[in-house]
PDB file of C-alpha atoms in Angstrom:
ATOM      1  CA  MET A   1      45.641   3.491 -26.096  1.00 38.00           C
ATOM      2  CA  LYS A   2      42.904   0.912 -25.532  1.00 39.00           C
ATOM      3  CA  PRO A   3      41.422  -0.231 -28.849  1.00 40.00           C
ATOM      4  CA  THR A   4      37.821   0.665 -29.584  1.00 41.00           C
ATOM      5  CA  PHE A   5      35.117  -1.964 -29.792  1.00 39.00           C
ATOM      6  CA  LEU A   6      34.737  -1.565 -33.557  1.00 42.00           C
ATOM      7  CA  GLY A   7      38.484  -1.537 -34.056  1.00 45.00           C
ATOM      8  CA  LEU A   8      38.917  -4.772 -32.145  1.00 46.00           C
ATOM      9  CA  ALA A   9      36.044  -6.424 -33.990  1.00 46.00           C
ATOM     10  CA  ALA A  10      37.444  -5.380 -37.380  1.00 46.00           C
ATOM     11  CA  ALA A  11      40.914  -6.615 -36.443  1.00 46.00           C
ATOM     12  CA  LEU A  12      39.557  -9.979 -35.347  1.00 47.00           C
ATOM     13  CA  LEU A  13      37.649 -10.444 -38.573  1.00 41.00           C
ATOM     14  CA  LEU A  14      40.552  -9.381 -40.802  1.00 42.00           C
ATOM     15  CA  ILE A  15      43.157 -11.503 -39.024  1.00 37.00           C
ATOM     16  CA  ALA A  16      41.057 -14.637 -38.713  1.00 38.00           C
ATOM     17  CA  GLY A  17      39.341 -14.394 -42.082  1.00 40.00           C
ATOM     18  CA  GLY A  18      35.741 -14.476 -40.868  1.00 41.00           C
ATOM     19  CA  PRO A  19      33.417 -14.369 -37.872  1.00 40.00           C
ATOM     20  CA  ALA A  20      33.507 -18.059 -36.976  1.00 36.00           C
ATOM     21  CA  ALA A  21      37.284 -18.329 -37.074  1.00 34.00           C
ATOM     22  CA  ALA A  22      37.780 -15.273 -34.874  1.00 39.00           C
ATOM     23  CA  TRP A  23      36.654 -17.070 -31.712  1.00 40.00           C
ATOM     24  CA  GLU A  24      39.455 -18.766 -29.823  1.00 45.00           C
ATOM     25  CA  ALA A  25      38.255 -21.981 -28.224  1.00 44.00           C
ATOM     26  CA  PRO A  26      38.518 -21.944 -24.418  1.00 45.00           C
ATOM     27  CA  PRO A  27      40.537 -24.538 -22.522  1.00 48.00           C
ATOM     28  CA  ALA A  28      39.021 -27.955 -21.905  1.00 47.00           C
ATOM     29  CA  LYS A  29      36.499 -28.126 -19.061  1.00 47.00           C
ATOM     30  CA  PRO A  30      34.607 -30.840 -17.207  1.00 48.00           C
ATOM     31  CA  PRO A  31      31.347 -31.726 -19.027  1.00 58.00           C
ATOM     32  CA  GLY A  32      28.379 -29.657 -17.929  1.00 61.00           C
ATOM     33  CA  LYS A  33      30.323 -27.365 -15.616  1.00 90.00           C
ATOM     34  CA  PRO A  34      31.648 -24.179 -17.219  1.00 95.00           C
ATOM     35  CA  GLN A  35      34.725 -22.975 -15.342  1.00 94.00           C
ATOM     36  CA  ARG A  36      35.208 -19.467 -16.828  1.00 96.00           C
ATOM     37  CA  ILE A  37      31.809 -17.777 -16.778  1.00 97.00           C
ATOM     38  CA  VAL A  38      31.335 -14.126 -17.717  1.00 97.00           C
ATOM     39  CA  SER A  39      28.209 -12.116 -16.915  1.00 97.00           C
ATOM     40  CA  LEU A  40      27.107  -9.062 -18.904  1.00 96.00           C
ATOM     41  CA  ASN A  41      23.978  -8.335 -16.882  1.00 95.00           C
ATOM     42  CA  LEU A  42      23.337  -7.389 -13.246  1.00 95.00           C
ATOM     43  CA  CYS A  43      20.522  -9.898 -12.849  1.00 95.00           C
ATOM     44  CA  ALA A  44      22.782 -12.622 -14.245  1.00 97.00           C
ATOM     45  CA  ASP A  45      25.502 -11.484 -11.803  1.00 97.00           C
ATOM     46  CA  GLU A  46      23.192 -12.048  -8.849  1.00 97.00           C
ATOM     47  CA  LEU A  47      22.039 -15.504  -9.893  1.00 97.00           C
ATOM     48  CA  LEU A  48      25.496 -16.706 -10.935  1.00 97.00           C
ATOM     49  CA  LEU A  49      27.141 -15.575  -7.710  1.00 97.00           C
ATOM     50  CA  ARG A  50      24.525 -17.554  -5.794  1.00 97.00           C
ATOM     51  CA  LEU A  51      24.748 -20.624  -8.022  1.00 97.00           C
ATOM     52  CA  VAL A  52      28.494 -21.035  -8.622  1.00 96.00           C
ATOM     53  CA  GLY A  53      30.191 -18.509  -6.344  1.00 90.00           C
ATOM     54  CA  PRO A  54      33.152 -16.285  -7.269  1.00 94.00           C
ATOM     55  CA  GLU A  55      35.597 -19.115  -8.020  1.00 93.00           C
ATOM     56  CA  ARG A  56      34.090 -19.995 -11.436  1.00 96.00           C
ATOM     57  CA  LEU A  57      33.352 -16.441 -12.569  1.00 97.00           C
ATOM     58  CA  ALA A  58      35.877 -14.737 -14.835  1.00 97.00           C
ATOM     59  CA  ALA A  59      33.988 -11.410 -14.669  1.00 97.00           C
ATOM     60  CA  VAL A  60      30.706  -9.830 -13.576  1.00 97.00           C
ATOM     61  CA  THR A  61      29.364  -6.369 -14.343  1.00 97.00           C
ATOM     62  CA  TRP A  62      30.649  -3.355 -12.464  1.00 96.00           C
ATOM     63  CA  LEU A  63      27.122  -2.811 -11.118  1.00 94.00           C
ATOM     64  CA  ALA A  64      27.356  -6.001  -9.076  1.00 96.00           C
ATOM     65  CA  ARG A  65      29.749  -4.275  -6.657  1.00 96.00           C
ATOM     66  CA  ASP A  66      27.382  -1.357  -5.977  1.00 93.00           C
ATOM     67  CA  PRO A  67      25.402  -2.169  -2.797  1.00 92.00           C
ATOM     68  CA  ARG A  68      22.716   0.327  -3.814  1.00 87.00           C
ATOM     69  CA  ALA A  69      21.876  -1.723  -6.912  1.00 89.00           C
ATOM     70  CA  SER A  70      23.126  -5.201  -6.074  1.00 93.00           C
ATOM     71  CA  THR A  71      22.177  -7.801  -3.471  1.00 94.00           C
ATOM     72  CA  VAL A  72      25.511  -9.621  -3.896  1.00 95.00           C
ATOM     73  CA  ALA A  73      27.978  -6.730  -3.592  1.00 95.00           C
ATOM     74  CA  ALA A  74      30.193  -8.523  -1.059  1.00 95.00           C
ATOM     75  CA  LEU A  75      30.556 -11.613  -3.248  1.00 95.00           C
ATOM     76  CA  ALA A  76      31.089  -9.486  -6.362  1.00 96.00           C
ATOM     77  CA  SER A  77      34.059  -7.769  -4.731  1.00 96.00           C
ATOM     78  CA  GLN A  78      35.946 -11.056  -5.164  1.00 96.00           C
ATOM     79  CA  VAL A  79      35.466 -11.163  -8.958  1.00 97.00           C
ATOM     80  CA  PRO A  80      36.914  -8.979 -11.771  1.00 96.00           C
ATOM     81  CA  VAL A  81      34.371  -6.658 -13.381  1.00 97.00           C
ATOM     82  CA  ASN A  82      33.508  -5.697 -16.944  1.00 96.00           C
ATOM     83  CA  HIS A  83      31.592  -2.830 -18.541  1.00 95.00           C
ATOM     84  CA  GLY A  84      29.770  -4.854 -21.167  1.00 92.00           C
ATOM     85  CA  THR A  85      32.178  -4.542 -24.092  1.00 91.00           C
ATOM     86  CA  ALA A  86      33.367  -7.391 -26.291  1.00 89.00           C
ATOM     87  CA  GLU A  87      37.019  -6.316 -26.119  1.00 90.00           C
ATOM     88  CA  GLU A  88      36.907  -6.959 -22.366  1.00 91.00           C
ATOM     89  CA  ILE A  89      35.220 -10.341 -22.742  1.00 93.00           C
ATOM     90  CA  LEU A  90      37.115 -12.065 -25.559  1.00 91.00           C
ATOM     91  CA  PRO A  91      40.571 -12.102 -23.887  1.00 92.00           C
ATOM     92  CA  LEU A  92      39.037 -13.901 -20.897  1.00 94.00           C
ATOM     93  CA  ASN A  93      38.383 -17.013 -23.027  1.00 93.00           C
ATOM     94  CA  PRO A  94      35.060 -17.709 -21.290  1.00 95.00           C
ATOM     95  CA  ASP A  95      33.344 -21.060 -21.721  1.00 94.00           C
ATOM     96  CA  LEU A  96      29.966 -19.450 -20.961  1.00 96.00           C
ATOM     97  CA  ILE A  97      28.765 -15.847 -21.364  1.00 96.00           C
ATOM     98  CA  VAL A  98      25.445 -14.909 -19.751  1.00 97.00           C
ATOM     99  CA  ALA A  99      23.720 -11.757 -21.008  1.00 95.00           C
ATOM    100  CA  GLY A 100      20.333 -10.087 -20.644  1.00 93.00           C
ATOM    101  CA  ARG A 101      17.788 -10.015 -23.443  1.00 90.00           C
ATOM    102  CA  TYR A 102      17.687  -6.206 -23.483  1.00 89.00           C
ATOM    103  CA  THR A 103      21.175  -5.115 -22.362  1.00 88.00           C
ATOM    104  CA  THR A 104      24.657  -4.848 -23.959  1.00 89.00           C
ATOM    105  CA  ARG A 105      23.169  -5.519 -27.380  1.00 89.00           C
ATOM    106  CA  VAL A 106      26.216  -4.364 -29.351  1.00 91.00           C
ATOM    107  CA  ALA A 107      28.524  -6.745 -27.496  1.00 91.00           C
ATOM    108  CA  VAL A 108      25.980  -9.579 -27.731  1.00 91.00           C
ATOM    109  CA  GLY A 109      25.659  -9.020 -31.469  1.00 91.00           C
ATOM    110  CA  LEU A 110      29.389  -9.384 -32.048  1.00 90.00           C
ATOM    111  CA  LEU A 111      29.735 -12.333 -29.676  1.00 92.00           C
ATOM    112  CA  THR A 112      26.907 -14.071 -31.543  1.00 90.00           C
ATOM    113  CA  ARG A 113      28.701 -13.566 -34.868  1.00 92.00           C
ATOM    114  CA  LEU A 114      31.834 -15.048 -33.330  1.00 89.00           C
ATOM    115  CA  ASP A 115      29.921 -18.163 -32.215  1.00 90.00           C
ATOM    116  CA  ALA A 116      30.755 -17.449 -28.585  1.00 91.00           C
ATOM    117  CA  PRO A 117      29.086 -19.708 -25.971  1.00 94.00           C
ATOM    118  CA  LEU A 118      26.268 -17.285 -25.161  1.00 94.00           C
ATOM    119  CA  LEU A 119      23.155 -17.630 -22.997  1.00 95.00           C
ATOM    120  CA  GLU A 120      20.585 -14.806 -22.869  1.00 95.00           C
ATOM    121  CA  LEU A 121      18.198 -14.351 -19.948  1.00 95.00           C
ATOM    122  CA  ASP A 122      14.732 -12.909 -20.453  1.00 93.00           C
ATOM    123  CA  VAL A 123      12.778 -10.826 -17.912  1.00 92.00           C
ATOM    124  CA  PRO A 124      10.251 -13.039 -16.059  1.00 94.00           C
ATOM    125  CA  GLN A 125       6.911 -11.432 -15.277  1.00 92.00           C
ATOM    126  CA  SER A 126       5.790 -13.904 -12.604  1.00 95.00           C
ATOM    127  CA  VAL A 127       7.151 -15.849  -9.647  1.00 97.00           C
ATOM    128  CA  ALA A 128       6.782 -19.054 -11.660  1.00 97.00           C
ATOM    129  CA  GLY A 129       8.870 -17.449 -14.408  1.00 97.00           C
ATOM    130  CA  VAL A 130      11.538 -16.526 -11.861  1.00 97.00           C
ATOM    131  CA  ALA A 131      11.684 -20.135 -10.688  1.00 97.00           C
ATOM    132  CA  ASP A 132      11.971 -21.400 -14.274  1.00 97.00           C
ATOM    133  CA  GLN A 133      14.828 -18.996 -14.985  1.00 97.00           C
ATOM    134  CA  ILE A 134      16.745 -20.010 -11.855  1.00 97.00           C
ATOM    135  CA  ARG A 135      16.369 -23.692 -12.766  1.00 97.00           C
ATOM    136  CA  GLY A 136      17.395 -23.093 -16.389  1.00 96.00           C
ATOM    137  CA  LEU A 137      20.525 -21.163 -15.494  1.00 97.00           C
ATOM    138  CA  ALA A 138      21.398 -23.702 -12.797  1.00 97.00           C
ATOM    139  CA  ARG A 139      21.286 -26.481 -15.413  1.00 96.00           C
ATOM    140  CA  ALA A 140      23.452 -24.419 -17.784  1.00 96.00           C
ATOM    141  CA  VAL A 141      26.200 -24.045 -15.157  1.00 96.00           C
ATOM    142  CA  GLY A 142      25.954 -27.625 -13.966  1.00 95.00           C
ATOM    143  CA  GLU A 143      24.386 -26.853 -10.582  1.00 96.00           C
ATOM    144  CA  PRO A 144      20.773 -28.097 -10.749  1.00 96.00           C
ATOM    145  CA  GLU A 145      20.703 -28.979  -7.034  1.00 97.00           C
ATOM    146  CA  ARG A 146      21.711 -25.462  -6.011  1.00 97.00           C
ATOM    147  CA  GLY A 147      19.103 -24.031  -8.339  1.00 97.00           C
ATOM    148  CA  GLU A 148      16.388 -26.206  -6.850  1.00 98.00           C
ATOM    149  CA  ALA A 149      17.457 -25.182  -3.336  1.00 97.00           C
ATOM    150  CA  LEU A 150      17.100 -21.502  -4.261  1.00 97.00           C
ATOM    151  CA  VAL A 151      13.649 -22.122  -5.727  1.00 98.00           C
ATOM    152  CA  ASP A 152      12.531 -24.130  -2.687  1.00 98.00           C
ATOM    153  CA  ASP A 153      13.641 -21.354  -0.341  1.00 97.00           C
ATOM    154  CA  LEU A 154      11.863 -18.737  -2.454  1.00 98.00           C
ATOM    155  CA  PHE A 155       8.530 -20.568  -2.407  1.00 98.00           C
ATOM    156  CA  SER A 156       8.872 -21.470   1.275  1.00 97.00           C
ATOM    157  CA  ARG A 157       9.192 -17.810   2.216  1.00 97.00           C
ATOM    158  CA  LEU A 158       6.371 -16.705  -0.086  1.00 97.00           C
ATOM    159  CA  ASP A 159       4.055 -19.456   1.170  1.00 96.00           C
ATOM    160  CA  ALA A 160       4.785 -18.396   4.762  1.00 97.00           C
ATOM    161  CA  LEU A 161       3.405 -14.877   4.225  1.00 96.00           C
ATOM    162  CA  PRO A 162       0.388 -14.242   6.498  1.00 93.00           C
ATOM    163  CA  PRO A 163      -2.882 -13.963   4.557  1.00 88.00           C
ATOM    164  CA  ALA A 164      -4.705 -10.667   4.224  1.00 83.00           C
ATOM    165  CA  ALA A 165      -7.876 -10.115   6.244  1.00 81.00           C
ATOM    166  CA  PRO A 166     -11.197 -10.639   4.442  1.00 86.00           C
ATOM    167  CA  GLY A 167     -12.645  -7.635   2.655  1.00 85.00           C
ATOM    168  CA  PRO A 168     -11.208  -4.925   0.424  1.00 88.00           C
ATOM    169  CA  ARG A 169      -7.443  -4.806   0.280  1.00 90.00           C
ATOM    170  CA  PRO A 170      -5.351  -1.670   0.828  1.00 91.00           C
ATOM    171  CA  THR A 171      -4.348  -0.109  -2.479  1.00 89.00           C
ATOM    172  CA  ALA A 172      -0.738   0.519  -3.449  1.00 89.00           C
ATOM    173  CA  VAL A 173       1.242   2.164  -6.231  1.00 85.00           C
ATOM    174  CA  VAL A 174       4.904   1.428  -6.933  1.00 85.00           C
ATOM    175  CA  LEU A 175       6.716   4.524  -8.151  1.00 77.00           C
ATOM    176  CA  ARG A 176      10.017   3.620  -9.765  1.00 70.00           C
ATOM    177  CA  PRO A 177      12.926   5.900 -10.749  1.00 63.00           C
ATOM    178  CA  ASN A 178      11.903   8.524 -13.341  1.00 58.00           C
ATOM    179  CA  GLY A 179       8.289   8.239 -12.243  1.00 57.00           C
ATOM    180  CA  PHE A 180       7.473   4.913 -13.927  1.00 64.00           C
ATOM    181  CA  ILE A 181       4.910   2.631 -12.336  1.00 70.00           C
ATOM    182  CA  ALA A 182       4.387  -1.137 -12.455  1.00 75.00           C
ATOM    183  CA  GLY A 183       1.070  -2.275 -13.906  1.00 77.00           C
ATOM    184  CA  SER A 184      -0.845  -5.526 -13.974  1.00 79.00           C
ATOM    185  CA  GLY A 185       0.725  -8.642 -15.418  1.00 83.00           C
ATOM    186  CA  SER A 186       4.140  -7.819 -13.957  1.00 87.00           C
ATOM    187  CA  LEU A 187       6.266  -9.523 -11.315  1.00 92.00           C
ATOM    188  CA  VAL A 188       5.773  -6.492  -9.055  1.00 90.00           C
ATOM    189  CA  ASP A 189       2.016  -6.849  -9.468  1.00 91.00           C
ATOM    190  CA  GLU A 190       2.135 -10.488  -8.316  1.00 94.00           C
ATOM    191  CA  LEU A 191       4.303  -9.653  -5.303  1.00 95.00           C
ATOM    192  CA  LEU A 192       1.854  -6.935  -4.240  1.00 94.00           C
ATOM    193  CA  SER A 193      -0.990  -9.439  -4.484  1.00 93.00           C
ATOM    194  CA  ARG A 194       0.898 -12.051  -2.456  1.00 95.00           C
ATOM    195  CA  ALA A 195       1.519  -9.385   0.193  1.00 95.00           C
ATOM    196  CA  GLY A 196      -2.205  -8.648   0.483  1.00 95.00           C
ATOM    197  CA  LEU A 197      -2.139  -5.338  -1.404  1.00 93.00           C
ATOM    198  CA  GLU A 198      -4.101  -4.282  -4.474  1.00 91.00           C
ATOM    199  CA  ASN A 199      -2.035  -2.753  -7.248  1.00 88.00           C
ATOM    200  CA  MET A 200      -4.144   0.183  -8.324  1.00 84.00           C
ATOM    201  CA  ALA A 201      -1.929   1.138 -11.275  1.00 80.00           C
ATOM    202  CA  ASP A 202      -4.602   0.072 -13.770  1.00 74.00           C
ATOM    203  CA  ARG A 203      -7.117   2.419 -12.134  1.00 74.00           C
ATOM    204  CA  LEU A 204      -4.977   5.546 -12.324  1.00 67.00           C
ATOM    205  CA  PRO A 205      -6.162   8.444 -14.527  1.00 56.00           C
ATOM    206  CA  LEU A 206      -3.525   7.911 -17.224  1.00 52.00           C
ATOM    207  CA  GLY A 207      -3.307   4.117 -17.245  1.00 51.00           C
ATOM    208  CA  SER A 208      -0.884   1.593 -15.803  1.00 51.00           C
ATOM    209  CA  GLN A 209       2.156   1.990 -18.025  1.00 55.00           C
ATOM    210  CA  GLY A 210       4.757   4.713 -18.402  1.00 59.00           C
ATOM    211  CA  ALA A 211       5.550   7.671 -16.162  1.00 61.00           C
ATOM    212  CA  LEU A 212       2.876   9.493 -14.188  1.00 62.00           C
ATOM    213  CA  PRO A 213       2.849  12.822 -12.338  1.00 65.00           C
ATOM    214  CA  LEU A 214       2.414  12.535  -8.597  1.00 65.00           C
ATOM    215  CA  GLU A 215      -0.889  14.428  -8.812  1.00 66.00           C
ATOM    216  CA  ALA A 216      -2.377  11.616 -10.921  1.00 67.00           C
ATOM    217  CA  ILE A 217      -1.293   9.037  -8.364  1.00 67.00           C
ATOM    218  CA  ILE A 218      -2.733  11.013  -5.459  1.00 66.00           C
ATOM    219  CA  LEU A 219      -6.030  11.550  -7.282  1.00 66.00           C
ATOM    220  CA  GLY A 220      -6.245   7.792  -7.711  1.00 70.00           C
ATOM    221  CA  GLY A 221      -6.550   7.457  -3.926  1.00 73.00           C
ATOM    222  CA  ALA A 222      -3.725   5.037  -3.143  1.00 80.00           C
ATOM    223  CA  ASP A 223      -3.287   3.959   0.472  1.00 85.00           C
ATOM    224  CA  VAL A 224       0.416   3.199   0.046  1.00 87.00           C
ATOM    225  CA  LEU A 225       3.027   4.832  -2.172  1.00 85.00           C
ATOM    226  CA  ILE A 226       6.073   2.559  -2.583  1.00 87.00           C
ATOM    227  CA  VAL A 227       9.400   4.139  -3.524  1.00 81.00           C
ATOM    228  CA  ASP A 228      13.104   3.598  -2.996  1.00 75.00           C
ATOM    229  CA  ALA A 229      13.796   6.447  -0.586  1.00 64.00           C
ATOM    230  CA  ALA A 230      16.656   5.020   1.448  1.00 63.00           C
ATOM    231  CA  PRO A 231      19.405   7.523   2.352  1.00 64.00           C
ATOM    232  CA  ASP A 232      21.851   5.702   0.067  1.00 66.00           C
ATOM    233  CA  ALA A 233      19.415   5.314  -2.847  1.00 62.00           C
ATOM    234  CA  PRO A 234      20.554   6.768  -6.186  1.00 62.00           C
ATOM    235  CA  PRO A 235      19.007  10.157  -7.036  1.00 65.00           C
ATOM    236  CA  SER A 236      15.733   9.707  -8.886  1.00 62.00           C
ATOM    237  CA  LEU A 237      12.506  11.443  -9.741  1.00 61.00           C
ATOM    238  CA  ALA A 238      10.676   8.993  -7.485  1.00 58.00           C
ATOM    239  CA  GLY A 239      12.773  10.107  -4.509  1.00 63.00           C
ATOM    240  CA  ALA A 240      12.391  13.792  -5.340  1.00 68.00           C
ATOM    241  CA  LEU A 241       8.610  13.437  -5.424  1.00 64.00           C
ATOM    242  CA  LEU A 242       8.607  12.635  -1.718  1.00 61.00           C
ATOM    243  CA  HIS A 243       9.188  16.331  -1.097  1.00 66.00           C
ATOM    244  CA  HIS A 244       6.280  17.383  -3.315  1.00 69.00           C
ATOM    245  CA  PRO A 245       3.874  19.768  -1.485  1.00 74.00           C
ATOM    246  CA  ALA A 246       0.875  17.671  -2.528  1.00 67.00           C
ATOM    247  CA  LEU A 247       2.259  14.592  -0.844  1.00 66.00           C
ATOM    248  CA  LYS A 248       3.094  16.508   2.322  1.00 67.00           C
ATOM    249  CA  THR A 249      -0.490  17.752   2.488  1.00 68.00           C
ATOM    250  CA  LEU A 250      -1.936  14.266   2.080  1.00 64.00           C
ATOM    251  CA  LYS A 251       0.623  12.494   4.245  1.00 64.00           C
ATOM    252  CA  PRO A 252      -1.918  11.371   6.864  1.00 67.00           C
ATOM    253  CA  GLN A 253      -3.946   9.606   4.129  1.00 72.00           C
ATOM    254  CA  VAL A 254      -1.079   8.227   1.997  1.00 76.00           C
ATOM    255  CA  ARG A 255       1.485   6.026   3.703  1.00 82.00           C
ATOM    256  CA  THR A 256       4.958   5.995   2.122  1.00 82.00           C
ATOM    257  CA  LEU A 257       6.945   2.778   2.134  1.00 85.00           C
ATOM    258  CA  SER A 258      10.621   2.802   1.206  1.00 84.00           C
ATOM    259  CA  LEU A 259      11.548  -0.470  -0.479  1.00 89.00           C
ATOM    260  CA  PRO A 260      15.003  -0.794  -2.093  1.00 88.00           C
ATOM    261  CA  THR A 261      14.574  -1.419  -5.808  1.00 85.00           C
ATOM    262  CA  ARG A 262      17.456  -3.912  -5.667  1.00 90.00           C
ATOM    263  CA  LEU A 263      15.058  -6.341  -3.958  1.00 92.00           C
ATOM    264  CA  TRP A 264      12.809  -6.646  -7.000  1.00 89.00           C
ATOM    265  CA  THR A 265      14.571  -5.113  -9.982  1.00 87.00           C
ATOM    266  CA  CYS A 266      16.066  -8.529 -10.769  1.00 92.00           C
ATOM    267  CA  PRO A 267      14.175 -11.830 -10.699  1.00 92.00           C
ATOM    268  CA  GLY A 268      15.826 -13.920  -8.019  1.00 94.00           C
ATOM    269  CA  PRO A 269      15.499 -15.248  -4.467  1.00 96.00           C
ATOM    270  CA  GLN A 270      15.636 -11.703  -3.075  1.00 96.00           C
ATOM    271  CA  ILE A 271      12.068 -11.025  -4.241  1.00 96.00           C
ATOM    272  CA  ALA A 272      10.928 -12.998  -1.183  1.00 97.00           C
ATOM    273  CA  GLU A 273      12.323 -10.242   1.046  1.00 96.00           C
ATOM    274  CA  ALA A 274      10.453  -7.643  -1.006  1.00 95.00           C
ATOM    275  CA  ALA A 275       7.194  -9.536  -0.456  1.00 96.00           C
ATOM    276  CA  GLU A 276       7.920  -9.865   3.267  1.00 97.00           C
ATOM    277  CA  ARG A 277       8.496  -6.110   3.625  1.00 95.00           C
ATOM    278  CA  LEU A 278       5.326  -5.352   1.675  1.00 95.00           C
ATOM    279  CA  THR A 279       3.364  -7.693   3.921  1.00 95.00           C
ATOM    280  CA  ALA A 280       4.733  -5.999   7.044  1.00 93.00           C
ATOM    281  CA  ALA A 281       3.722  -2.605   5.634  1.00 90.00           C
ATOM    282  CA  ARG A 282       0.218  -3.864   4.896  1.00 91.00           C
ATOM    283  CA  LYS A 283      -0.169  -5.225   8.441  1.00 90.00           C
ATOM    284  CA  ALA A 284       0.965  -1.875   9.880  1.00 88.00           C
ATOM    285  CA  LEU A 285      -1.779   0.066   8.088  1.00 85.00           C
ATOM    286  CA  PRO A 286      -4.629   1.393  10.260  1.00 78.00           C
TER     287      PRO A 286
END
């Protein structure tokens, strides 16, 4: 039977005599270039697979192989996967573990106590923050040139977006799974602005944070409702709301744009494609 997380942690501490001694040092590696990298976070998966490729990754998350959630599913198929538990990670003897600030907290807590080589990624709320994170991770894995190339491509595509026409901008609301919306001060908000759309989340009846009923969004008078409604999208409240009678009645006034959440759930180069699709939708409005 596979040992439990707590059982493995207790065994490590008892056998080794303390948290610091429980960590087995990984094999020697070239300076500045970790060779056995493990990711515990989907957004880290996507950046690492672009920066170092499969050959230097000991494991990525199981989500990286799901094309509905991941933009690197094909690359991830070449790498072993993990489910975010420490008992999966420790036997791999990684020389770098990349986690998210808000995910797999139990595993991160134990790995921290064991003095594992851990790097935690935050959640950038701007394009500039995305660029900083790409550069920082690229330095950590010894690939600053690749990181800079990704950043250059991102800004080149964003700068190439056609400007919006003078005058009031079309209004848009992003409805995420479970009915949550994206308010001002977020990465989504900046991408909408770059695409020539006005994020009207702050003007909705119940505010710009949390989950809202579709009626509140419709009463706000949005021109565009943005959801992930692709045929292969995971089931969600946002998708179910597309069949709401109120939306069917107002369909001529409210345009629905299906934009895969995988394009802007994680901060990475793929957000440029999200902005490009939003710009195309804005240009297609009457």
